[in-house]
Structure formats: C-alpha cells, structure tokens
C-alpha cells in the first residue's frame, strides 16, 4: 500500500468514527500532500526513518499555523506560532501529521470529560470514558485512526488512557523528550508520551523524537540509544511488585488477578519476582496534587485575555476584563486547580503545603530508588479499575483523582513507565499492566515490555 492510500483509509475511518469525538481538526489536504511527497521519497530511496507513519497529536502540542486550544475556550481562535520540537522531528523523519486530538482542558483530568469540545468516547464501549487527559490520543489508536499518537503525561495521562483503551502508552524519563512547544501544565512533571499498538513502534518513535534540544534546557543531553534495535528479551529480570498496590481496597478483582497471573508467568520463565512494600503510597497523590496545582496556578496566569485567545466581551474595566475572561474562559476543573495552587502557594500556607510536599517528593524518590537498588523493574496495575461510565465521577473530583493512584509515582520521581494491555475484564474492557524502570532506562523498559507483550 502507498502512504497516500494509507492516509486515505485513515481519513475515511476518521469520518466514519466521528461520533467518538476524537479529532478536533483533521489536516485532510495537507496529510494527503505530505503522503504523496513521502511516496516519492520512498520511490527515490531518500525517505526518513518514520516514512509513512501516520501520527495524531494531542491538542496541547504546537504545530505552526495550526489551531491549538488545549481543549479550552480560553484559547479560542489561537494558532501556533511555532512547532514543538517533538512534532518537528516527526515531520523531519517523514511522518505524516493527520490531525489534532481532543483531551481534558490543559491536560487536567482522567476521563477526557473536561474538554470545551465535549467528551471523547471509548471505542470499546461508547458509554465509557477513554481515560484522560490524553483520552482521544489513546482512543485514536484503539479505533485505528492513525498509527501513533503523541500525548502528554503529567500524572498518568498517557498510561491511564492507554490502559482504558487497550493500547500501549509510554511516559519516558522526565527530560528525555524536549517540552519545547508543549503548553505547560506542571513543568516539573510534564512529559510528552507516545501511544501505539505495540512497544516496538513506540521504540521507533522515541528514538527519533528524544534527545537534547537548544530550546529546552531541561531536555537531557544524554545520548539516545537506537531503542528499536535493542528489543531483545532480558535473560533474567529482577522484578518487584508493590504489596500495597495489590492490596488496595479500590482495586478491581479482575485487574488484581491479571497482575498475579503475569507475575506467575514471569516466575515460571525463570525471572526473579519479589514483593516489596511502599508505605508512602498513600502520600503520592496528595503530593502530586499540591505540587502540580501550585505549578499550574503559575503557568496558567499567562491566559489573561490581553495577548491572545479569548477575551470577555462583557467587561467594563481592565480588572473586570481579567476576571471575566478567566471566569468565562476556563472550565470548572481548571479553575479549581488554579485556586488550589494559589492557596498552597499563599504566604500563610506555603510551608505547610508546598514546602512539605517538596520534601515528601524527595522521600518518595528515595523509597523508589531503594527498590531499584535491588530490582530492574517494578510491575503494577496501571489503574485501579477499567474504563468507567461517562459522568460516573462528575460529582466527586477525589474519585476522579484516584484513577491516577498507580501512575503518579513515576511522575513524582521522574522515571519512565509504560502501560501495555493484558486481557480484559468481564465486560470485555481492556486491562493495563504498568512497568516502571530507572531514569533513562527506556531501552531496558521497552525490551521488557515487548517481551511481556509476547508472553501469552
Ligand atoms: N489525571 C491527572 C490530572 O488530572 C493526570 C493528568 C496528566 O497526566 N496530564 O492531573
């Protein structure tokens, strides 16, 4: 099949699956033109490493002269002025960008319901959410609307929707992929992540987009291994599982069973599987929500109606213009987080919340490092439940936050983690298994994930 034929097939399917509300923009003509160009390059033998790969991007990644709204009304009418480094590198490797994908507003959420454009539906069961915040990016892979999606993961937003949609989702080490051109939510947590239907494809994309970037000083200068050439199974892995994650009362029994079955299989294959404990588990979510809301309240102060995006037409004075713009432009969840963040950073409470959470972050990192001193990988569920029904947690944000119970650790610590599908529950909804590794061990992580994918 030519690249153009493939793009045309995807375009037809995107149209057919419109009701799932996955794409906010489809770059129809451009994608066709790019595909035709790639076909010529393939014929001439000059095509790049990702020639013909069709990619969708989450609506928080800049793509020059294309709309960017972070699924928020506050960015109404905004077009990117430059292209994110990760997207730029995809294009340079001859991938085709097919469109912009829905998400939770400013990547805040676990269900894709906090979008100014309405929720995305789960392709496995449209009465369920696809997860979030990169819900549509995961759903696009599950519904076969593109080969790869780029999402972002600040607390689980790639892995949790990957689990809910039955696809593979990688959050790399903090700093492995440049954040230049990614609209900031919580800068010390934000990572660009990759969705595909298998880890081998994720590896191919990672080796193209990772690496140093003059535009992001937090992007690591470490060399980028040829991940896709290093997917050989490990001879003997030392695998830890965290007792508290499997004992948690909120864990759906079928997910626990799926984890135990995989761990048994690993034992039978001669790997060393041991139990470890992490008494700090209960503190990870509160730490995450204190630090990320603090960072968000600062990052989102730039949306003031003055320079770009939405401006309230109802204001009579300058101060009212700021207030009404932000009150009308941001959704409820974003407003809640800006207020929480402003509160924890306020002079009277700074030490009690922000400083303390920074210290707990350090303790969680030390506890995680201690596990990795003896083990290569930590295996745990990606989520406590499979995809829940639309509207299920609308009244109770804490219930929604619990969806990230197992994913936030990797972000608080900065380590890489991947979710891969491991079967389904009794409603045929996908279950995700998560693997975490030490910082910058994406090579080992992807090889082990590939091994587990094939271990049936
Ligand atoms: N669901 C989490 C949150 O709402 C994670 C979001 C993310 O990773 N972007 O903060």
Short mmCIF file of N, CA and C and ligand atoms in Angstrom, two decimals, residues 58 104 106-111 114 132-134 152-160 185 189-191 285 288-289 292 333 337 400-401 403-404 407-408 411, ligand 1:
data_model
loop_
_atom_site.label_atom_id
_atom_site.label_comp_id
_atom_site.label_asym_id
_atom_site.label_seq_id
_atom_site.Cartn_x
_atom_site.Cartn_y
_atom_site.Cartn_z
N UNK A 58 -1.98 15.43 20.35
CA UNK A 58 -2.87 15.97 21.38
C UNK A 58 -2.91 17.50 21.29
N UNK A 104 -8.50 16.45 27.94
CA UNK A 104 -9.03 17.25 29.03
C UNK A 104 -8.38 18.63 28.96
N UNK A 106 -6.34 21.69 29.30
CA UNK A 106 -4.99 21.87 29.82
C UNK A 106 -4.44 20.58 30.46
N UNK A 107 -4.88 19.46 29.94
CA UNK A 107 -4.40 18.14 30.39
C UNK A 107 -4.75 17.84 31.84
N UNK A 108 -5.82 18.48 32.34
CA UNK A 108 -6.22 18.24 33.72
C UNK A 108 -7.46 17.37 33.73
N UNK A 109 -7.25 16.09 34.06
CA UNK A 109 -8.39 15.19 34.13
C UNK A 109 -7.99 13.77 33.84
N UNK A 110 -8.91 12.86 34.07
CA UNK A 110 -8.64 11.44 33.89
C UNK A 110 -9.72 10.78 33.05
N UNK A 111 -10.52 11.57 32.34
CA UNK A 111 -11.64 10.97 31.62
C UNK A 111 -11.92 11.62 30.28
N UNK A 114 -13.39 16.82 30.70
CA UNK A 114 -13.20 18.26 30.94
C UNK A 114 -12.74 18.96 29.68
N UNK A 132 -8.00 9.79 30.59
CA UNK A 132 -7.54 11.14 30.29
C UNK A 132 -6.20 11.40 30.95
N UNK A 133 -5.59 12.49 30.67
CA UNK A 133 -6.17 13.53 29.85
C UNK A 133 -5.99 13.29 28.34
N UNK A 134 -5.04 12.44 27.95
CA UNK A 134 -4.83 12.19 26.50
C UNK A 134 -5.80 11.12 26.01
N UNK A 152 0.52 13.64 26.32
CA UNK A 152 1.40 14.10 27.39
C UNK A 152 0.98 13.44 28.69
N UNK A 153 1.96 13.29 29.57
CA UNK A 153 1.74 12.56 30.82
C UNK A 153 2.37 13.36 31.96
N UNK A 154 1.50 13.94 32.79
CA UNK A 154 1.96 14.73 33.94
C UNK A 154 1.74 13.94 35.23
N UNK A 155 0.69 13.07 35.18
CA UNK A 155 0.39 12.24 36.35
C UNK A 155 -0.18 10.89 35.92
N UNK A 156 -0.14 10.62 34.64
CA UNK A 156 -0.68 9.35 34.17
C UNK A 156 -1.44 9.48 32.86
N UNK A 157 -1.45 10.68 32.32
CA UNK A 157 -2.31 10.98 31.17
C UNK A 157 -1.99 10.25 29.88
N UNK A 158 -0.88 9.54 29.81
CA UNK A 158 -0.67 8.65 28.66
C UNK A 158 -0.99 7.21 29.08
N UNK A 159 -0.50 6.80 30.24
CA UNK A 159 -0.66 5.39 30.64
C UNK A 159 -2.10 5.03 31.01
N UNK A 160 -2.79 5.93 31.72
CA UNK A 160 -4.15 5.61 32.15
C UNK A 160 -5.10 5.46 30.94
N UNK A 185 1.47 22.51 31.88
CA UNK A 185 0.51 22.31 32.97
C UNK A 185 1.33 22.39 34.27
N UNK A 189 6.76 18.15 36.05
CA UNK A 189 6.18 16.81 35.88
C UNK A 189 5.92 16.48 34.41
N UNK A 190 5.62 17.50 33.60
CA UNK A 190 5.14 17.28 32.23
C UNK A 190 6.13 16.47 31.38
N UNK A 191 5.60 15.48 30.67
CA UNK A 191 6.40 14.70 29.71
C UNK A 191 5.55 14.47 28.47
N UNK A 285 -0.45 10.67 45.86
CA UNK A 285 -1.48 11.52 45.21
C UNK A 285 -1.57 12.90 45.83
N UNK A 288 1.36 14.91 44.70
CA UNK A 288 1.17 15.27 43.29
C UNK A 288 0.21 16.45 43.16
N UNK A 289 -0.92 16.40 43.85
CA UNK A 289 -1.93 17.45 43.66
C UNK A 289 -1.52 18.78 44.29
N UNK A 292 1.45 19.94 41.62
CA UNK A 292 1.01 20.27 40.25
C UNK A 292 0.05 21.45 40.23
N UNK A 333 -12.81 22.49 36.35
CA UNK A 333 -11.67 21.76 36.92
C UNK A 333 -10.41 22.62 36.89
N UNK A 337 -8.22 23.99 40.16
CA UNK A 337 -6.78 23.77 40.36
C UNK A 337 -6.01 25.08 40.49
N UNK A 400 -12.28 10.87 40.97
CA UNK A 400 -11.61 11.01 39.67
C UNK A 400 -10.09 10.98 39.88
N UNK A 401 -9.59 11.67 40.90
CA UNK A 401 -8.15 11.72 41.16
C UNK A 401 -7.60 10.32 41.48
N UNK A 403 -8.18 7.66 40.08
CA UNK A 403 -7.86 6.91 38.85
C UNK A 403 -6.35 6.93 38.58
N UNK A 404 -5.64 7.90 39.17
CA UNK A 404 -4.20 8.03 38.93
C UNK A 404 -3.34 7.47 40.06
N UNK A 407 -0.31 5.67 38.76
CA UNK A 407 0.53 6.25 37.70
C UNK A 407 1.37 7.43 38.20
N UNK A 408 0.91 8.13 39.25
CA UNK A 408 1.60 9.37 39.64
C UNK A 408 3.01 9.14 40.18
N UNK A 411 5.74 10.00 37.81
CA UNK A 411 5.89 11.43 37.54
C UNK A 411 6.52 12.16 38.72
N1 LIG B 1 -5.28 12.87 35.74
C1 LIG B 1 -4.15 13.58 36.24
C2 LIG B 1 -4.51 15.02 36.48
O1 LIG B 1 -5.64 15.36 36.27
C3 LIG B 1 -3.02 13.47 35.28
C4 LIG B 1 -3.09 14.46 34.19
C5 LIG B 1 -1.93 14.37 33.27
O2 LIG B 1 -1.10 13.48 33.36
N2 LIG B 1 -1.85 15.35 32.41
O3 LIG B 1 -3.71 15.81 36.92
#
